[in-house]
PDB file of C-alpha atoms in Angstrom:
ATOM      1  CA  ALA A  24       7.038   5.182 -16.594  1.00 69.00           C
ATOM      2  CA  PRO A  25       9.069   3.146 -13.662  1.00 74.00           C
ATOM      3  CA  VAL A  26       8.208   4.521 -10.115  1.00 79.00           C
ATOM      4  CA  TYR A  27      10.904   4.656  -7.626  1.00 79.00           C
ATOM      5  CA  ILE A  28      10.697   3.124  -4.116  1.00 77.00           C
ATOM      6  CA  LYS A  29      12.709   4.670  -1.301  1.00 77.00           C
ATOM      7  CA  ASN A  30      13.487   1.783   1.525  1.00 76.00           C
ATOM      8  CA  ILE A  31      13.964   3.551   4.764  1.00 77.00           C
ATOM      9  CA  SER A  32      14.440   0.229   6.798  1.00 76.00           C
ATOM     10  CA  SER A  33      17.724  -1.380   6.921  1.00 78.00           C
ATOM     11  CA  TYR A  34      16.670  -4.353   7.761  1.00 77.00           C
ATOM     12  CA  PHE A  35      16.286  -6.244   4.055  1.00 74.00           C
ATOM     13  CA  LEU A  36      13.405  -8.468   4.932  1.00 75.00           C
ATOM     14  CA  ASN A  37      10.967  -5.012   5.097  1.00 75.00           C
ATOM     15  CA  HIS A  38      11.576  -4.132   1.853  1.00 80.00           C
ATOM     16  CA  PRO A  39       8.789  -4.682  -0.226  1.00 81.00           C
ATOM     17  CA  PHE A  40      10.338  -5.254  -3.514  1.00 82.00           C
ATOM     18  CA  GLY A  41      13.664  -6.653  -2.375  1.00 80.00           C
ATOM     19  CA  PRO A  42      17.166  -4.614  -3.468  1.00 80.00           C
ATOM     20  CA  LYS A  43      14.964  -3.249  -6.477  1.00 80.00           C
ATOM     21  CA  THR A  44      14.239   0.185  -6.045  1.00 80.00           C
ATOM     22  CA  GLU A  45      12.500   0.917  -9.594  1.00 85.00           C
ATOM     23  CA  VAL A  46       9.132  -0.855  -9.993  1.00 86.00           C
ATOM     24  CA  SER A  47       6.640  -1.454 -12.489  1.00 87.00           C
ATOM     25  CA  TRP A  48       2.759   0.449 -11.868  1.00 87.00           C
ATOM     26  CA  ASP A  49       1.396  -3.482 -12.123  1.00 89.00           C
ATOM     27  CA  GLU A  50       3.789  -4.517  -9.065  1.00 88.00           C
ATOM     28  CA  LEU A  51       3.156  -1.360  -7.290  1.00 87.00           C
ATOM     29  CA  GLU A  52      -0.320  -1.591  -7.623  1.00 90.00           C
ATOM     30  CA  ARG A  53      -0.335  -5.476  -6.342  1.00 91.00           C
ATOM     31  CA  PHE A  54       1.425  -4.453  -3.433  1.00 89.00           C
ATOM     32  CA  LEU A  55      -0.589  -1.568  -2.457  1.00 89.00           C
ATOM     33  CA  GLU A  56      -3.708  -3.891  -2.729  1.00 92.00           C
ATOM     34  CA  SER A  57      -2.038  -6.866  -0.362  1.00 90.00           C
ATOM     35  CA  ARG A  58      -1.838  -3.748   2.394  1.00 90.00           C
ATOM     36  CA  CYS A  59      -5.432  -3.353   2.588  1.00 93.00           C
ATOM     37  CA  PHE A  60      -8.403  -5.134   3.672  1.00 92.00           C
ATOM     38  CA  PRO A  61     -10.216  -7.628   1.186  1.00 92.00           C
ATOM     39  CA  LYS A  62     -12.415  -6.291  -1.188  1.00 93.00           C
ATOM     40  CA  GLU A  63     -14.903  -9.722  -0.579  1.00 94.00           C
ATOM     41  CA  ARG A  64     -14.493  -8.473   3.299  1.00 93.00           C
ATOM     42  CA  PRO A  65     -18.125  -8.784   4.736  1.00 94.00           C
ATOM     43  CA  ASN A  66     -18.072  -5.396   5.970  1.00 95.00           C
ATOM     44  CA  CYS A  67     -15.781  -3.621   3.246  1.00 95.00           C
ATOM     45  CA  LYS A  68     -18.691  -0.972   2.063  1.00 95.00           C
ATOM     46  CA  GLU A  69     -18.429   0.008   5.918  1.00 96.00           C
ATOM     47  CA  LEU A  70     -14.823   0.351   6.336  1.00 95.00           C
ATOM     48  CA  LEU A  71     -14.680   2.147   2.919  1.00 97.00           C
ATOM     49  CA  HIS A  72     -17.019   4.855   4.608  1.00 96.00           C
ATOM     50  CA  LEU A  73     -15.321   5.126   7.975  1.00 95.00           C
ATOM     51  CA  LEU A  74     -12.495   5.752   6.039  1.00 95.00           C
ATOM     52  CA  GLY A  75     -14.319   8.196   3.708  1.00 96.00           C
ATOM     53  CA  VAL A  76     -13.126   6.525   0.373  1.00 95.00           C
ATOM     54  CA  ASP A  77     -16.399   5.951  -2.409  1.00 93.00           C
ATOM     55  CA  SER A  78     -14.825   3.014  -3.833  1.00 95.00           C
ATOM     56  CA  TYR A  79     -12.690  -0.140  -3.338  1.00 96.00           C
ATOM     57  CA  ASP A  80      -9.192   1.833  -4.740  1.00 95.00           C
ATOM     58  CA  PRO A  81      -6.478   0.862  -2.895  1.00 93.00           C
ATOM     59  CA  TRP A  82      -4.422   4.173  -3.691  1.00 90.00           C
ATOM     60  CA  GLN A  83      -7.072   5.880  -1.897  1.00 92.00           C
ATOM     61  CA  ILE A  84      -7.246   3.340   1.157  1.00 94.00           C
ATOM     62  CA  ILE A  85      -3.528   3.653   1.576  1.00 91.00           C
ATOM     63  CA  ARG A  86      -3.255   7.050   1.524  1.00 89.00           C
ATOM     64  CA  LYS A  87      -5.699   6.925   4.850  1.00 91.00           C
ATOM     65  CA  THR A  88      -4.170   3.705   6.346  1.00 91.00           C
ATOM     66  CA  GLU A  89      -0.728   4.526   5.081  1.00 88.00           C
ATOM     67  CA  GLY A  90      -1.177   0.398   4.657  1.00 87.00           C
ATOM     68  CA  ARG A  91      -0.815  -0.508   8.274  1.00 87.00           C
ATOM     69  CA  MET A  92      -1.901  -4.393   8.647  1.00 82.00           C
ATOM     70  CA  CYS A  93      -2.543  -5.172  12.125  1.00 80.00           C
ATOM     71  CA  GLU A  94      -0.237  -8.485  11.947  1.00 78.00           C
ATOM     72  CA  ASP A  95       2.951  -6.090  11.408  1.00 75.00           C
ATOM     73  CA  HIS A  96       4.542  -2.732  11.916  1.00 77.00           C
ATOM     74  CA  MET A  97       5.245  -1.756   8.339  1.00 78.00           C
ATOM     75  CA  TRP A  98       4.236   1.485   6.895  1.00 78.00           C
ATOM     76  CA  LEU A  99       3.957   3.586   3.954  1.00 80.00           C
ATOM     77  CA  LYS A 100       4.502   6.630   2.976  1.00 77.00           C
ATOM     78  CA  ILE A 101       2.832   7.909  -0.649  1.00 75.00           C
ATOM     79  CA  MET A 102       5.131  11.201  -1.964  1.00 73.00           C
ATOM     80  CA  GLU A 103       3.956  12.583  -5.429  1.00 69.00           C
ATOM     81  CA  GLU A 104       5.789  14.858  -7.511  1.00 58.00           C
TER      82      GLU A 104
END
């Protein structure tokens, strides 16, 4: 089943999938992982513990961090039906 994307920003370059409003699960999962700290990060286990996440799961990490990264001002809100 496709995933539907709602872009809030009117600035096209801020849209994670460009003009697309429907993406595949694979595309979404790759994007979510790109908004997380790397699995190979030296203190990965400590960060997961601080977030209250048992394993490196981009969905769970994004729910806790909203996909916020120190180098930009974008964030994500996951809304499930």
